Amino acid sequence: MAARVLRLFPGPPEEVALAGLCLADALHTLGGAGAPFVYASFVGSLDGRIAVSDAISGDSHLPVEITSGNDFRLFLELQAQADCLVTHGGYLRDLAAGRLDDVLQIGTRATDRDLADWRRENGLSAQPAVVIASASLDFPMPESIIRGKQRVLVATGRQAPPDRVDALRARGVPVFVAGGGESVEGAPLVRELGRLGFRSVYLLTGPRMLSTMLRDGALSRLYLTIAHRVVGGEGFHTMATGPRLEGAGRLRLSSLHYDAAEPDGAGQWFARFDPLRPA
Ligand SMILES: NC(=O)c1ccc[n+]([C@@H]2O[C@H](COP(=O)([O-])OP(=O)(O)OC[C@H]3O[C@@H](n4cnc5c(N)ncnc54)[C@H](OP(=O)(O)O)[C@@H]3O)[C@@H](O)[C@H]2O)c1
């Protein structure tokens, strides 16, 4: 049976189909010329874990008990609405090591073929462009991007290793600077993506990028799935890193859905937040 979820906010509560929940947000229409709509998503546990670390290798990964098919469907719907995906060096290294699945293409699985059609019908290119944020510029280029003939760009800081910048450019990969130090910073990244003509930008990144985006007031929306599990564990990651965000960490709930079935009968909330501008 097709999955159903309960919309809790805005009320009154109503049961709705899961499929199409995020497509209804029409994220591809919300950005303007020079001002892309920038959104991120995370899945976390009740105790705030987005990743746990392996005690022996120290490698971190998403706890399998907070993943679910329903959450993945919504992830794919978010991805389908992007004309640009921002990923980072860490993800490309995890991908090459087989620690994470490749999610840089849309419509390549039986479960998301409909989203390839949706993109076509909504005037989006077959595949989004991929922007790789990296300070070290030490990452492998995934085969899938080359095979899919996706447009690829690299974003880095002004202090990036010049030999690696030159090596990427020599391979025909454009590199642009978005930040005065080693890292990519939120505001210059979004400015540059706007200049490049992107209108809907999905951040497939992690705690560092979320933090700089919030700090710079550069994030348009956050999607957060909270699985009703307490994960525990000694080593873990949460959604943010670095100095405290203070006022830049205020977000307002704009919708909340309850899925009672997944993951594994425990249930989860699908929450959507809009960052508040600093008072
Ligand atoms: N549950 C979830 O929804 C969720 C979401 C995201 C991540 N995670 C997991 O959480 C853990 C930590 O996340 P993460 O790997 O994304 O950690 P991270 O520390 O945010 O980023 C990892 C690497 O990506 C590059 N990078 C990230 N932000 C950058 C920036 N602003 N400028 C330049 N380079 C940047 C850097 O590597 P280089 O400079 O060397 O390229 C950095 O060391 C991982 O296990 C991940 O799988 C879970």
Short mmCIF file of C-alpha atoms and ligand atoms in Angstrom, two decimals:
data_model
loop_
_atom_site.label_atom_id
_atom_site.label_comp_id
_atom_site.label_asym_id
_atom_site.label_seq_id
_atom_site.Cartn_x
_atom_site.Cartn_y
_atom_site.Cartn_z
CA MET A 1 0.00 0.00 0.00
CA ALA A 2 1.26 3.52 -0.79
CA ALA A 3 2.76 5.16 2.31
CA ARG A 4 0.62 7.71 4.16
CA VAL A 5 1.75 10.23 6.78
CA LEU A 6 -0.09 12.52 9.16
CA ARG A 7 0.37 16.26 8.70
CA LEU A 8 0.56 17.69 12.22
CA PHE A 9 1.49 21.27 11.36
CA PRO A 10 0.01 23.42 10.01
CA GLY A 11 -3.18 21.97 11.46
CA PRO A 12 -5.76 20.63 11.55
CA PRO A 13 -4.10 17.18 11.32
CA GLU A 14 -4.74 15.39 8.04
CA GLU A 15 -3.54 12.11 6.53
CA VAL A 16 -1.73 12.66 3.22
CA ALA A 17 0.28 10.59 0.73
CA LEU A 18 4.03 10.48 1.36
CA ALA A 19 4.86 10.48 -2.35
CA GLY A 20 4.79 14.04 -3.61
CA LEU A 21 5.15 15.63 -0.15
CA CYS A 22 8.39 17.45 -0.97
CA LEU A 23 7.63 17.90 -4.68
CA ALA A 24 4.66 20.01 -3.57
CA ASP A 25 7.13 22.58 -2.22
CA ALA A 26 8.15 23.46 -5.83
CA LEU A 27 11.66 24.40 -4.73
CA HIS A 28 12.75 24.85 -8.35
CA THR A 29 10.47 27.90 -8.59
CA LEU A 30 11.54 29.67 -5.39
CA GLY A 31 14.93 31.05 -6.44
CA GLY A 32 15.37 34.24 -8.40
CA ALA A 33 17.96 35.46 -10.90
CA GLY A 34 21.23 35.76 -8.99
CA ALA A 35 19.60 34.51 -5.76
CA PRO A 36 19.28 30.73 -5.67
CA PHE A 37 17.00 28.95 -3.18
CA VAL A 38 19.46 26.94 -1.06
CA TYR A 39 18.21 23.97 0.94
CA ALA A 40 19.75 21.23 3.04
CA SER A 41 18.48 18.05 4.65
CA PHE A 42 19.56 15.85 7.52
CA VAL A 43 18.31 12.69 9.17
CA GLY A 44 19.02 12.37 12.86
CA SER A 45 18.05 10.38 15.96
CA LEU A 46 16.24 11.55 19.08
CA ASP A 47 19.64 11.94 20.74
CA GLY A 48 20.84 14.15 17.89
CA ARG A 49 23.17 11.73 16.10
CA ILE A 50 23.56 12.17 12.36
CA ALA A 51 26.56 9.79 12.21
CA VAL A 52 28.34 7.41 14.56
CA SER A 53 32.02 6.49 14.54
CA ASP A 54 33.43 3.01 14.29
CA ALA A 55 35.35 2.29 17.51
CA ILE A 56 38.25 0.59 15.67
CA SER A 57 38.69 2.41 12.35
CA GLY A 58 37.32 5.77 13.57
CA ASP A 59 35.36 6.07 10.29
CA SER A 60 31.94 7.61 10.71
CA HIS A 61 28.73 6.59 8.99
CA LEU A 62 24.98 7.13 9.12
CA PRO A 63 23.46 4.78 11.75
CA VAL A 64 21.46 2.24 9.73
CA GLU A 65 18.67 2.19 12.34
CA ILE A 66 17.63 5.77 11.48
CA THR A 67 17.44 5.18 7.71
CA SER A 68 14.19 4.24 5.95
CA GLY A 69 12.63 3.91 2.53
CA ASN A 70 10.14 6.69 3.29
CA ASP A 71 12.87 9.12 4.25
CA PHE A 72 14.90 8.15 1.17
CA ARG A 73 11.89 8.85 -1.06
CA LEU A 74 11.67 12.39 0.32
CA PHE A 75 15.43 12.81 -0.09
CA LEU A 76 15.06 11.88 -3.78
CA GLU A 77 12.20 14.36 -4.18
CA LEU A 78 14.41 17.11 -2.79
CA GLN A 79 17.21 16.10 -5.10
CA ALA A 80 14.86 16.06 -8.12
CA GLN A 81 14.11 19.77 -7.67
CA ALA A 82 17.73 20.95 -7.74
CA ASP A 83 19.56 22.39 -10.71
CA CYS A 84 22.74 22.17 -8.64
CA LEU A 85 23.91 19.71 -6.00
CA VAL A 86 26.68 20.82 -3.65
CA THR A 87 28.76 17.95 -2.34
CA HIS A 88 32.20 17.93 -0.69
CA GLY A 89 35.57 16.25 -0.63
CA GLY A 90 34.58 14.13 2.39
CA TYR A 91 31.63 12.56 0.54
CA LEU A 92 33.71 11.78 -2.55
CA ARG A 93 36.34 10.04 -0.41
CA ASP A 94 33.60 8.06 1.42
CA LEU A 95 32.10 7.12 -1.94
CA ALA A 96 35.42 5.89 -3.31
CA ALA A 97 35.99 3.83 -0.13
CA GLY A 98 32.52 2.23 -0.47
CA ARG A 99 31.30 3.77 2.81
CA LEU A 100 28.39 5.64 1.18
CA ASP A 101 26.07 5.09 -1.79
CA ASP A 102 26.23 7.27 -4.86
CA VAL A 103 23.38 9.79 -4.79
CA LEU A 104 24.67 12.24 -7.38
CA GLN A 105 22.25 11.20 -10.15
CA ILE A 106 18.45 11.26 -10.36
CA GLY A 107 16.16 8.68 -11.94
CA THR A 108 18.70 5.86 -11.97
CA ARG A 109 16.79 3.53 -9.58
CA ALA A 110 13.44 1.77 -9.98
CA THR A 111 12.13 3.89 -7.06
CA ASP A 112 12.88 7.26 -8.64
CA ARG A 113 12.20 6.81 -12.37
CA ASP A 114 9.10 8.99 -11.95
CA LEU A 115 11.35 11.81 -10.74
CA ALA A 116 13.31 11.80 -14.01
CA ASP A 117 9.98 12.37 -15.80
CA TRP A 118 9.06 15.04 -13.24
CA ARG A 119 12.30 16.93 -14.01
CA ARG A 120 11.64 16.81 -17.74
CA GLU A 121 8.05 17.99 -17.33
CA ASN A 122 9.21 20.83 -15.08
CA GLY A 123 11.89 22.14 -17.42
CA LEU A 124 14.94 20.94 -15.46
CA SER A 125 17.97 19.36 -17.14
CA ALA A 126 18.21 15.54 -17.00
CA GLN A 127 20.85 15.72 -14.26
CA PRO A 128 21.81 18.59 -11.95
CA ALA A 129 25.24 20.19 -12.02
CA VAL A 130 27.57 19.12 -9.21
CA VAL A 131 29.64 21.59 -7.19
CA ILE A 132 32.35 20.02 -5.05
CA ALA A 133 33.36 22.05 -1.98
CA SER A 134 36.81 21.21 -0.72
CA ALA A 135 39.63 22.89 1.17
CA SER A 136 42.30 20.24 0.56
CA LEU A 137 41.22 19.56 -3.08
CA ASP A 138 42.30 16.00 -2.34
CA PHE A 139 39.40 13.91 -3.62
CA PRO A 140 38.71 11.37 -6.38
CA MET A 141 36.34 12.38 -9.18
CA PRO A 142 33.45 9.85 -9.18
CA GLU A 143 32.98 7.76 -12.33
CA SER A 144 29.21 8.33 -12.21
CA ILE A 145 29.62 12.09 -12.80
CA ILE A 146 31.83 11.50 -15.81
CA ARG A 147 29.51 8.78 -17.20
CA GLY A 148 26.43 10.98 -16.62
CA LYS A 149 28.19 13.90 -18.42
CA GLN A 150 27.22 16.15 -15.51
CA ARG A 151 28.54 19.69 -15.32
CA VAL A 152 31.12 19.75 -12.52
CA LEU A 153 32.70 22.71 -10.73
CA VAL A 154 34.91 22.92 -7.69
CA ALA A 155 34.56 25.53 -4.94
CA THR A 156 37.41 26.22 -2.56
CA GLY A 157 39.00 28.88 -0.35
CA ARG A 158 41.55 31.47 -1.44
CA GLN A 159 44.29 29.56 0.40
CA ALA A 160 43.71 26.28 -1.44
CA PRO A 161 46.87 24.43 -2.59
CA PRO A 162 47.74 26.18 -5.92
CA ASP A 163 49.19 23.01 -7.51
CA ARG A 164 45.89 21.17 -6.98
CA VAL A 165 43.92 24.12 -8.38
CA ASP A 166 46.15 24.05 -11.48
CA ALA A 167 45.80 20.27 -11.82
CA LEU A 168 41.99 20.43 -11.76
CA ARG A 169 41.90 23.30 -14.28
CA ALA A 170 44.30 21.39 -16.53
CA ARG A 171 41.72 18.56 -16.58
CA GLY A 172 39.06 21.06 -17.66
CA VAL A 173 37.35 21.32 -14.24
CA PRO A 174 36.48 24.95 -13.39
CA VAL A 175 37.60 25.99 -9.90
CA PHE A 176 36.19 29.07 -8.18
CA VAL A 177 37.08 30.76 -4.90
CA ALA A 178 34.33 31.18 -2.29
CA GLY A 179 36.02 32.19 0.95
CA GLY A 180 39.10 34.04 2.15
CA GLY A 181 40.69 31.17 4.10
CA GLU A 182 41.04 27.48 3.30
CA SER A 183 37.34 26.63 3.50
CA VAL A 184 34.29 27.48 1.45
CA GLU A 185 32.08 30.03 3.19
CA GLY A 186 28.30 30.27 2.91
CA ALA A 187 27.72 33.78 1.61
CA PRO A 188 30.43 33.85 -1.11
CA LEU A 189 29.39 30.35 -2.25
CA VAL A 190 25.76 31.31 -2.70
CA ARG A 191 26.75 34.59 -4.43
CA GLU A 192 28.90 32.65 -6.89
CA LEU A 193 26.21 30.00 -7.51
CA GLY A 194 23.75 32.81 -8.24
CA ARG A 195 26.22 34.40 -10.64
CA LEU A 196 26.53 31.04 -12.41
CA GLY A 197 22.75 31.09 -12.94
CA PHE A 198 21.66 28.33 -10.54
CA ARG A 199 18.20 28.78 -9.00
CA SER A 200 17.70 25.72 -6.76
CA VAL A 201 20.71 24.42 -4.84
CA TYR A 202 20.59 21.28 -2.68
CA LEU A 203 23.37 20.92 -0.13
CA LEU A 204 24.39 17.25 0.10
CA THR A 205 27.01 18.26 2.59
CA GLY A 206 27.57 17.96 6.32
CA PRO A 207 28.02 19.82 9.60
CA ARG A 208 30.74 22.21 8.39
CA MET A 209 28.74 23.46 5.42
CA LEU A 210 25.49 23.74 7.38
CA SER A 211 27.26 25.81 10.02
CA THR A 212 28.81 28.29 7.58
CA MET A 213 25.51 28.60 5.69
CA LEU A 214 23.57 29.42 8.86
CA ARG A 215 26.28 31.72 10.17
CA ASP A 216 26.21 33.70 6.92
CA GLY A 217 22.39 33.77 6.71
CA ALA A 218 22.76 31.96 3.37
CA LEU A 219 20.42 28.98 3.92
CA SER A 220 16.85 29.26 2.64
CA ARG A 221 15.42 26.06 4.17
CA LEU A 222 16.29 23.04 6.28
CA TYR A 223 14.55 19.66 6.02
CA LEU A 224 15.10 17.50 9.08
CA THR A 225 13.95 13.92 9.61
CA ILE A 226 13.98 12.86 13.25
CA ALA A 227 13.81 9.10 13.62
CA HIS A 228 12.25 8.02 16.91
CA ARG A 229 15.28 6.07 18.04
CA VAL A 230 17.90 6.72 20.65
CA VAL A 231 21.18 5.62 19.07
CA GLY A 232 23.79 6.21 21.78
CA GLY A 233 27.42 5.33 21.03
CA GLU A 234 30.67 6.97 22.13
CA GLY A 235 31.75 8.80 18.97
CA PHE A 236 29.19 10.70 16.93
CA HIS A 237 28.47 13.76 14.82
CA THR A 238 25.64 16.25 15.16
CA MET A 239 24.35 18.64 12.48
CA ALA A 240 26.61 21.56 13.31
CA THR A 241 30.23 22.12 14.15
CA GLY A 242 32.52 25.05 15.01
CA PRO A 243 31.72 28.12 17.13
CA ARG A 244 28.25 28.57 18.63
CA LEU A 245 25.74 29.93 16.17
CA GLU A 246 23.91 32.22 18.61
CA GLY A 247 21.11 34.12 16.75
CA ALA A 248 22.05 32.55 13.39
CA GLY A 249 20.78 29.21 14.72
CA ARG A 250 17.12 30.28 15.04
CA LEU A 251 14.73 28.47 12.70
CA ARG A 252 10.94 28.51 12.41
CA LEU A 253 8.94 25.34 11.81
CA SER A 254 6.91 25.60 8.60
CA SER A 255 5.59 22.01 8.39
CA LEU A 256 5.66 18.78 10.37
CA HIS A 257 4.56 15.31 9.26
CA TYR A 258 4.39 12.10 11.32
CA ASP A 259 5.21 8.72 9.78
CA ALA A 260 4.15 6.06 12.30
CA ALA A 261 5.52 3.12 10.29
CA GLU A 262 9.21 3.72 9.62
CA PRO A 263 11.98 3.19 10.53
CA ASP A 264 11.24 -0.30 11.78
CA GLY A 265 7.88 0.52 13.41
CA ALA A 266 9.32 3.25 15.66
CA GLY A 267 8.12 6.24 13.65
CA GLN A 268 9.68 9.54 12.56
CA TRP A 269 8.93 13.20 12.04
CA PHE A 270 9.56 15.03 8.80
CA ALA A 271 10.14 18.65 9.77
CA ARG A 272 10.68 21.67 7.54
CA PHE A 273 12.28 24.81 8.91
CA ASP A 274 12.94 28.29 7.55
CA PRO A 275 15.90 30.09 9.13
CA LEU A 276 15.04 33.39 10.78
CA ARG A 277 17.07 36.43 9.86
CA PRO A 278 19.17 37.67 12.80
CA ALA A 279 17.09 40.09 14.93
N1 LIG B 1 22.52 11.94 8.78
C1 LIG B 1 22.69 12.88 7.86
O1 LIG B 1 21.73 13.44 7.33
C2 LIG B 1 24.07 13.26 7.44
C3 LIG B 1 24.26 14.34 6.57
C4 LIG B 1 25.56 14.70 6.24
C5 LIG B 1 26.64 13.99 6.74
N2 LIG B 1 26.40 12.91 7.54
C6 LIG B 1 27.52 12.14 8.10
O2 LIG B 1 28.12 12.91 9.13
C7 LIG B 1 29.52 12.65 9.18
C8 LIG B 1 30.31 13.95 9.11
O3 LIG B 1 29.87 14.65 7.94
P1 LIG B 1 30.86 15.23 6.84
O4 LIG B 1 31.72 14.17 6.28
O5 LIG B 1 30.01 16.00 5.89
O6 LIG B 1 31.80 16.21 7.70
P2 LIG B 1 32.34 17.68 7.43
O7 LIG B 1 33.42 17.87 8.43
O8 LIG B 1 31.24 18.66 7.39
O9 LIG B 1 32.98 17.62 5.96
C9 LIG B 1 33.92 16.65 5.56
C10 LIG B 1 34.91 17.19 4.59
O10 LIG B 1 34.30 17.82 3.45
C11 LIG B 1 35.05 18.99 3.06
N3 LIG B 1 34.25 20.18 3.41
C12 LIG B 1 33.10 20.22 4.13
N4 LIG B 1 32.65 21.47 4.28
C13 LIG B 1 33.57 22.25 3.64
C14 LIG B 1 33.70 23.66 3.44
N5 LIG B 1 32.80 24.51 3.92
N6 LIG B 1 34.76 24.10 2.74
C15 LIG B 1 35.68 23.25 2.23
N7 LIG B 1 35.62 21.91 2.39
C16 LIG B 1 34.58 21.43 3.08
C17 LIG B 1 36.33 18.93 3.89
O11 LIG B 1 37.25 18.05 3.25
P3 LIG B 1 38.40 18.47 2.20
O12 LIG B 1 38.74 19.89 2.40
O13 LIG B 1 39.56 17.58 2.51
O14 LIG B 1 37.82 18.15 0.87
C18 LIG B 1 35.84 18.24 5.16
O15 LIG B 1 36.86 17.66 5.91
C19 LIG B 1 29.82 11.69 8.03
O16 LIG B 1 29.82 10.37 8.53
C20 LIG B 1 28.62 11.85 7.11
O17 LIG B 1 28.36 10.69 6.35
C21 LIG B 1 25.16 12.54 7.90
#
